[in-house]
Coordinates of C-alpha atoms in Angstrom, one line a residue:
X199 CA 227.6 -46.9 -63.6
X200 CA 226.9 -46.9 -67.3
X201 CA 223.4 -45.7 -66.9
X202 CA 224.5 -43.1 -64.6
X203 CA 227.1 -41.7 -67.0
X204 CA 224.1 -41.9 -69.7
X205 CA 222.1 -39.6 -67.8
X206 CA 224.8 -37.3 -67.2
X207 CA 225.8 -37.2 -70.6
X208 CA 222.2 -36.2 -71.7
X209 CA 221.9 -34.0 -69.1
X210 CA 224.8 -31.9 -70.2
X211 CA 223.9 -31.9 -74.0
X212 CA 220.3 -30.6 -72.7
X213 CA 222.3 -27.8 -70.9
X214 CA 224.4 -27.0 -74.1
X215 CA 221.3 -27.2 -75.9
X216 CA 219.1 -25.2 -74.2
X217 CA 221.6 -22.9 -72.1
X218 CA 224.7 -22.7 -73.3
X219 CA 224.4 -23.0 -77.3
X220 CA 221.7 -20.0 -77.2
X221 CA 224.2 -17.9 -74.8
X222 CA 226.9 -18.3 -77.0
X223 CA 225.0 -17.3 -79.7
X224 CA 223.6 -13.6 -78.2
X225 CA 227.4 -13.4 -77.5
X226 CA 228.2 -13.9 -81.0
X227 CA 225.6 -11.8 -82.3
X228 CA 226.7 -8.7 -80.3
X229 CA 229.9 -9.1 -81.2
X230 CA 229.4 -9.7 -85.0
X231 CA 226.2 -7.5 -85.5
X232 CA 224.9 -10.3 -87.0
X233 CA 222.0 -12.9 -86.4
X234 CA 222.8 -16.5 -87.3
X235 CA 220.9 -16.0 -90.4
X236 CA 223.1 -13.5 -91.6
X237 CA 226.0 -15.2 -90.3
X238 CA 225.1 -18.5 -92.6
X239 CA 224.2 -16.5 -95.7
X240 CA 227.6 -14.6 -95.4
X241 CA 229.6 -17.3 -94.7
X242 CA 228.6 -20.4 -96.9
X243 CA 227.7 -20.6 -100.5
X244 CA 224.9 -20.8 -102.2
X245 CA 223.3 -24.7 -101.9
X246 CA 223.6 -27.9 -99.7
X247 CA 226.2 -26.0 -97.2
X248 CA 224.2 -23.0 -96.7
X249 CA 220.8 -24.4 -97.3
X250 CA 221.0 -27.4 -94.7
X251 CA 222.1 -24.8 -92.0
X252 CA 219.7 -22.8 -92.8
X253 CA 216.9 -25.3 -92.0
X254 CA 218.5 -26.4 -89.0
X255 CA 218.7 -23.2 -87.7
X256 CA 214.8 -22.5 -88.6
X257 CA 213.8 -25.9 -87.0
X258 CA 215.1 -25.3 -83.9
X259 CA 214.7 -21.6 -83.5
X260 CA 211.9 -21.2 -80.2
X261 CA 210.4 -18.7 -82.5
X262 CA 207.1 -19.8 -84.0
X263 CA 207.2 -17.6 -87.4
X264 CA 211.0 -19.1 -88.2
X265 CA 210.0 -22.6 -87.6
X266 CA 206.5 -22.6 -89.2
X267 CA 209.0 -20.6 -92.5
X268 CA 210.1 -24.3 -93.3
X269 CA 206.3 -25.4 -94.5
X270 CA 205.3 -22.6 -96.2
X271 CA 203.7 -22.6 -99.6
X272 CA 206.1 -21.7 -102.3
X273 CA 203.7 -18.7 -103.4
X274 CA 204.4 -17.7 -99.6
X275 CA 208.1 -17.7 -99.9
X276 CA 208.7 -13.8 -100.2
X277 CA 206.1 -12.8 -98.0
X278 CA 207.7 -15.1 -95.3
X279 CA 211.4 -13.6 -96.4
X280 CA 209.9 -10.0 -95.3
X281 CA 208.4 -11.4 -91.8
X282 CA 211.7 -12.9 -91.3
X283 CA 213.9 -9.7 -92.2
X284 CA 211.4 -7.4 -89.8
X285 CA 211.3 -10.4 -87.0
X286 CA 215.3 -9.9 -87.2
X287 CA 215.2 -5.8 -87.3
X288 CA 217.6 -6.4 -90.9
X289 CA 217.0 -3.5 -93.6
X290 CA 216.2 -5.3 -96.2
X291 CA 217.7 -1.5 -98.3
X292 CA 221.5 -2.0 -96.7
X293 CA 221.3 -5.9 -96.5
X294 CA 219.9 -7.0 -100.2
X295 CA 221.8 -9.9 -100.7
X296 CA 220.5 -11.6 -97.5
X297 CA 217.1 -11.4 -98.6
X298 CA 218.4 -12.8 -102.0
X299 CA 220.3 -15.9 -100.3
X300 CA 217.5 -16.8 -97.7
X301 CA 214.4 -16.8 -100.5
X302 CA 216.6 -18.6 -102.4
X303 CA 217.5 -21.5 -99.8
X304 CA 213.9 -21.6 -98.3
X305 CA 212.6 -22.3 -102.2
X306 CA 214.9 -25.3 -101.9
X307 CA 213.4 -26.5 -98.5
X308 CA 210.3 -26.0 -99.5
X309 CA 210.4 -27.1 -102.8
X310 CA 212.0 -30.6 -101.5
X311 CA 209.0 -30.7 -99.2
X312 CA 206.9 -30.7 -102.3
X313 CA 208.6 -33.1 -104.6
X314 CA 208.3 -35.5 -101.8
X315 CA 204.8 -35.2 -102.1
X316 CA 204.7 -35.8 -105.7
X317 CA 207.2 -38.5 -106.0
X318 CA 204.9 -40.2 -103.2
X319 CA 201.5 -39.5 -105.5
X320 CA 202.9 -41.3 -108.2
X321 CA 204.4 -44.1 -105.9
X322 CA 201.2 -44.8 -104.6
X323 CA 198.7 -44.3 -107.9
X324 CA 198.7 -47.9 -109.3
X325 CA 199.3 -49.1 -113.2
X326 CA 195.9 -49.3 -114.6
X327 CA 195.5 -51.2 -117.3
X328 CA 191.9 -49.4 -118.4
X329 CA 193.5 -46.1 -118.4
X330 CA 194.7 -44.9 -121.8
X331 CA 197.0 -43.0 -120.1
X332 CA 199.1 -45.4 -118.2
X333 CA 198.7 -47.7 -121.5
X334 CA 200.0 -45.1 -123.8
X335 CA 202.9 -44.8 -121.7
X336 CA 203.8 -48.5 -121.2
X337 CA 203.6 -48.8 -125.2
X338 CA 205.5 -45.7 -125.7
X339 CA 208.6 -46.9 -124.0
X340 CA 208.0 -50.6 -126.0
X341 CA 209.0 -48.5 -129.0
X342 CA 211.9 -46.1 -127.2
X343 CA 213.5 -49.3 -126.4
X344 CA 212.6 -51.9 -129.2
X345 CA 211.9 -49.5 -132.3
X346 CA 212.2 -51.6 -134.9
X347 CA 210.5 -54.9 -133.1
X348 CA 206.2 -54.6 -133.3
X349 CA 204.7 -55.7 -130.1
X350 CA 202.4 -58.2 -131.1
X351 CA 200.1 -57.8 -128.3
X352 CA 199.7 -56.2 -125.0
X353 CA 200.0 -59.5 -123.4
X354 CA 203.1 -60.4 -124.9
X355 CA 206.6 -62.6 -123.8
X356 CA 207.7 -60.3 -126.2
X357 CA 207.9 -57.6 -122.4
X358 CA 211.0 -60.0 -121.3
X359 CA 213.1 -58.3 -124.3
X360 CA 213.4 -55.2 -122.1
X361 CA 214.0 -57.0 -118.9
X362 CA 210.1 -57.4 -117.7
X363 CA 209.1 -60.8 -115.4
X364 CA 206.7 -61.5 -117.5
X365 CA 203.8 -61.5 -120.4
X366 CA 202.3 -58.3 -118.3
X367 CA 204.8 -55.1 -117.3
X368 CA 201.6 -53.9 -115.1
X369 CA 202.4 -56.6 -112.3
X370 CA 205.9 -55.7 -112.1
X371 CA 205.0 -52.0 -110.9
X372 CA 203.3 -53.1 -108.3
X373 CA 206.0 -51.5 -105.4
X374 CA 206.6 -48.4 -107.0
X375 CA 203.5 -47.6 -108.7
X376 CA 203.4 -45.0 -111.9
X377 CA 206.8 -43.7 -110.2
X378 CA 208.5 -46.5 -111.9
X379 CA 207.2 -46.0 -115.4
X380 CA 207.9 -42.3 -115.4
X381 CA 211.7 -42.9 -114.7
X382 CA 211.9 -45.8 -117.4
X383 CA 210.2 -44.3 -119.9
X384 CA 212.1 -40.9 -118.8
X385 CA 215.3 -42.6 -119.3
X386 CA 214.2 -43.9 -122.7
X387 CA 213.7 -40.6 -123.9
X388 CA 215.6 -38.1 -122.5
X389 CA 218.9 -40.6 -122.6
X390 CA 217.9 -42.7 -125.0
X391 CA 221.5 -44.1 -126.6
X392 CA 222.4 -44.8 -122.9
X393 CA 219.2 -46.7 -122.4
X394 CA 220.2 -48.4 -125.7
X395 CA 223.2 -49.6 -124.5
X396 CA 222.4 -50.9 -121.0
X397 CA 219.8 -52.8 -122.1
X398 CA 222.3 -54.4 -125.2
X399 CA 224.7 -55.0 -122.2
X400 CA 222.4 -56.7 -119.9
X401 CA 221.5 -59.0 -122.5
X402 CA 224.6 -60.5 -123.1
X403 CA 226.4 -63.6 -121.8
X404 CA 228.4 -63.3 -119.0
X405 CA 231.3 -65.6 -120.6
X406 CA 232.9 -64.4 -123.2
X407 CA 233.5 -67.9 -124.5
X408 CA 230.1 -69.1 -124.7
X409 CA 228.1 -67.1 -127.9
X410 CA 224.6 -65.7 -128.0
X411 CA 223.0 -68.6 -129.7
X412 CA 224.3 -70.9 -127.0
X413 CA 223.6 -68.8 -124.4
X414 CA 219.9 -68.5 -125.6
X415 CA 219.2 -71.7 -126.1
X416 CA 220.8 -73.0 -122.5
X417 CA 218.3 -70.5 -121.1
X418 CA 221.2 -69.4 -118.5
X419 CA 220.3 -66.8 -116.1
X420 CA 224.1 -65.4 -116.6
X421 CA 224.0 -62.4 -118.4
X422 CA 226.7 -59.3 -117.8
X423 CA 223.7 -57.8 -116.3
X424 CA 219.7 -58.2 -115.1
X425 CA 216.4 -57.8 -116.1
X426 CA 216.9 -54.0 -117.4
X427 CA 213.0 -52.9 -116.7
X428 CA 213.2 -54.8 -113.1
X429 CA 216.3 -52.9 -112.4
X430 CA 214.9 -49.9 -113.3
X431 CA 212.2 -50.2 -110.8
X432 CA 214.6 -51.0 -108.2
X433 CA 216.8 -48.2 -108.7
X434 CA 213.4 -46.1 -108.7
X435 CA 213.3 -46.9 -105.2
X436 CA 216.1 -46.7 -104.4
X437 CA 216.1 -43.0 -106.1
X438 CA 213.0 -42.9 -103.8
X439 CA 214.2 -44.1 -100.2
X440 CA 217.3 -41.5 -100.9
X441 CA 214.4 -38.6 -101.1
X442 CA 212.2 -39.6 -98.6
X443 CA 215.2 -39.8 -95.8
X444 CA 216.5 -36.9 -96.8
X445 CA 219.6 -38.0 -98.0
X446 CA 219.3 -36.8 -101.5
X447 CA 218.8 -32.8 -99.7
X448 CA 222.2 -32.7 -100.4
X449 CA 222.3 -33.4 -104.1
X450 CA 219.4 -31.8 -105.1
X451 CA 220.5 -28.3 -103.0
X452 CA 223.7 -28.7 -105.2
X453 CA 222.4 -28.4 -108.4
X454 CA 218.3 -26.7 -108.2
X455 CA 219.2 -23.3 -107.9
X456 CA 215.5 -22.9 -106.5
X457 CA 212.6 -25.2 -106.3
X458 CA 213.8 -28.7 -106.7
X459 CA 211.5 -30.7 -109.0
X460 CA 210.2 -34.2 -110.0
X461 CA 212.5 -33.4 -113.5
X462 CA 215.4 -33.1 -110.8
X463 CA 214.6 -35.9 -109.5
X464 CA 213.9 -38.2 -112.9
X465 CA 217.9 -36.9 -113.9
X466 CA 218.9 -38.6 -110.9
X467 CA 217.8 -41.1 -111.0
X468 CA 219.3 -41.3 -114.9
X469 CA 222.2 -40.8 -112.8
X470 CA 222.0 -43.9 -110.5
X471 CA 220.9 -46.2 -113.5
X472 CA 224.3 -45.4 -114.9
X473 CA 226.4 -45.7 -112.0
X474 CA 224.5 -49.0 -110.7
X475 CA 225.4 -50.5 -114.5
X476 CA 229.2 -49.5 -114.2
X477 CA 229.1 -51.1 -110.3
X478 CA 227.6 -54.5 -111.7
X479 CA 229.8 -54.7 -113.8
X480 CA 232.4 -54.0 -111.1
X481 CA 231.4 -56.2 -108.8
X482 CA 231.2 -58.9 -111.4
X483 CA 228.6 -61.4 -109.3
X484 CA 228.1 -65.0 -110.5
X485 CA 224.6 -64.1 -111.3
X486 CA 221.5 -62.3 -110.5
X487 CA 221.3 -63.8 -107.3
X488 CA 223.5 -61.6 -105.9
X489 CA 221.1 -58.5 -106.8
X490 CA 220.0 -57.8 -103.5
X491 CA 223.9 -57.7 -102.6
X492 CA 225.5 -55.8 -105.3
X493 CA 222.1 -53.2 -104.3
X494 CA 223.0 -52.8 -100.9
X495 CA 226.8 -52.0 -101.6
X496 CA 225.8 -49.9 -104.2
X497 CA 223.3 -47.9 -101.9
X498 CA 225.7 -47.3 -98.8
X499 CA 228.1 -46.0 -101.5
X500 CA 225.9 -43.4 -102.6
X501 CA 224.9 -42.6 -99.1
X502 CA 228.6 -42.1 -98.6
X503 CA 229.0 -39.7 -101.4
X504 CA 225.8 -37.8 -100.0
X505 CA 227.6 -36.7 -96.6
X506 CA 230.2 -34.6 -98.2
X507 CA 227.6 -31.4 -98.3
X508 CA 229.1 -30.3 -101.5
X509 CA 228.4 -33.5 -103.5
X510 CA 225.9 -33.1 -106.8
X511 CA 225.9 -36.8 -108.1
X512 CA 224.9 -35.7 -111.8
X513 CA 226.2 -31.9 -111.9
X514 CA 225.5 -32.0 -115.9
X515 CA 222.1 -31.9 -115.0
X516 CA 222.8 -28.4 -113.0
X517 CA 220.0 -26.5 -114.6
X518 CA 222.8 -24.6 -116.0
X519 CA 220.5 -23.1 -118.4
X520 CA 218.5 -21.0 -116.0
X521 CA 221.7 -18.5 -115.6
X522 CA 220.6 -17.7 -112.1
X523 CA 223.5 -15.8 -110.2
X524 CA 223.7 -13.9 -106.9
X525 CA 221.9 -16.9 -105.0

């Protein structure tokens, strides 16, 4: 009986789907004079409300030219924009502002696209210890994060300071790659007095009564926090599963007026950094055991803010600057 009902119930949402849905909207359309398009730009504004309908509505249109729109190349986007206007029968001379609102929202899809790609370049490019480049950058956030302290060598216990495993950073990137020493270092200089201060806190003794000396020479593993670095690399993927499900779409709509980009991405994760050191601190666990815990908590929460479609989870970072109205 169950199984039947299962089939029936598919059956119908095919019918909706494929009959119904599209009748209702040839209804709607002759009664509004608009296309569904139209009907989104008009009716939502600009970012994750409008943007995520829009793509829906291109994915699953039958027409080839709207669903091929979401994979475009950026340099593509206006051309596409004109094809879609003509496909449509819209004058793009009485109906500006549509033309504005869908370029705008299809630089968003598209650009996500792309940053995906990137953030998955430098995810899967290892740390290289022979390249000057990846070395320059390990050493540069050394002295973001211990300014007045000289390494004595790049082999050094000295890398536990700043919350590393060990005497060499370049096995702890191993699961994230390059992507993980762009955030950190990112974080180090872009928010540097926060930086500061999480690694100060996650340094300290968890009991108040017990004082640093003590603490250091016990060799507890109880501190109010973590190993900052190893966090940091954690958080980086956890910055990364959000963008690769598309979860983070609805951030990152929120607050790139256009093209998102990895420097979007790199703020939110700033973001998370925070807001994971204020949930630690919440949660208050015995020790760093309970990372994998306090994580998975933390991650659902954030996955929870990300459904309401008109949630930016750093809205200071709003690219404010760029002044762009009329999206």
């Amino acid at each position: 009986m169950k199984h039947f009902l299962r089939v029936v119930t598919q059956f119908l949402v095919f019918l909706y789907c494929k009959c119904l849905w599209r009748g209702l909207k040839f209804v709607v359309r002759k009664f509004t004079g608009r296309c569904e398009l139209q009907r989104i730009c008009y009716n939502n504004k600009h970012g994750a409300r409008r943007t995520l309908k829009i793509e829906s509505s291109l994915r699953y249109s039958k027409n080839e030219l709207l669903q091929s729109a979401l994979s475009v190349h950026p340099d593509k986007v206006e051309k596409t924009i004109d094809d879609i206007m003509a496909l449509k029968k819209i004058n793009p001379d009485t109906n500006p502002q549509l033309g504005i609102s869908l370029q705008a929202s299809l630089f968003q899809i598209v650009g996500y696209r792309s940053l995906v790609a990137e953030v998955e370049k430098l995810r899967r490019e290892p740390y290289d210890c022979e390249n000057p480049h990846h070395e320059e950058m390990l050493m540069k956030l050394w002295k973001e994060l211990r300014p007045d302290t000289p390494l004595t060598g790049r082999i050094s216990k000295q890398w536990c300071e700043i919350g590393f495993q060990g005497s060499d950073p370049k096995t702890d990137f191993r699961g994230m790659g390059l992507l993980g020493l762009h955030n950190l270092l990112y974080f180090a200089e872009h928010d540097k007095a926060t930086a500061l201060q999480m690694l100060h806190d996650s340094l300290q003794p968890k009991h108040n009564e017990m004082n640093q000396t003590d603490w250091q020479q016990k060799n507890l593993d109880k501190a109010i926090g973590y190993s900052f670095a190893i966090v940091g690399i954690n958080i980086t993927d956890l910055a990364y599963s959000l963008l690769v499900s598309g979860a983070l779409k609805t951030h990152l709509y929120n607050v790139a007026p256009e093209i998102p980009s990895l420097l979007h991405f790199q703020q939110t994760f700033c973001y998370l950094m925070q807001e994971f050191h204020h949930f630690w601190i919440e949660e208050d666990p015995s020790d760093i055991m309970e990372f994998n815990r306090v994580r998975s908590k933390f991650h659902r929460k954030v996955l929870r803010q990300l459904k309401n479609p008109d949630m930016a989870l750093c809205p200071h970072f709003s690219a404010s600057d760029l002044h762009l109205v009329n999206l």
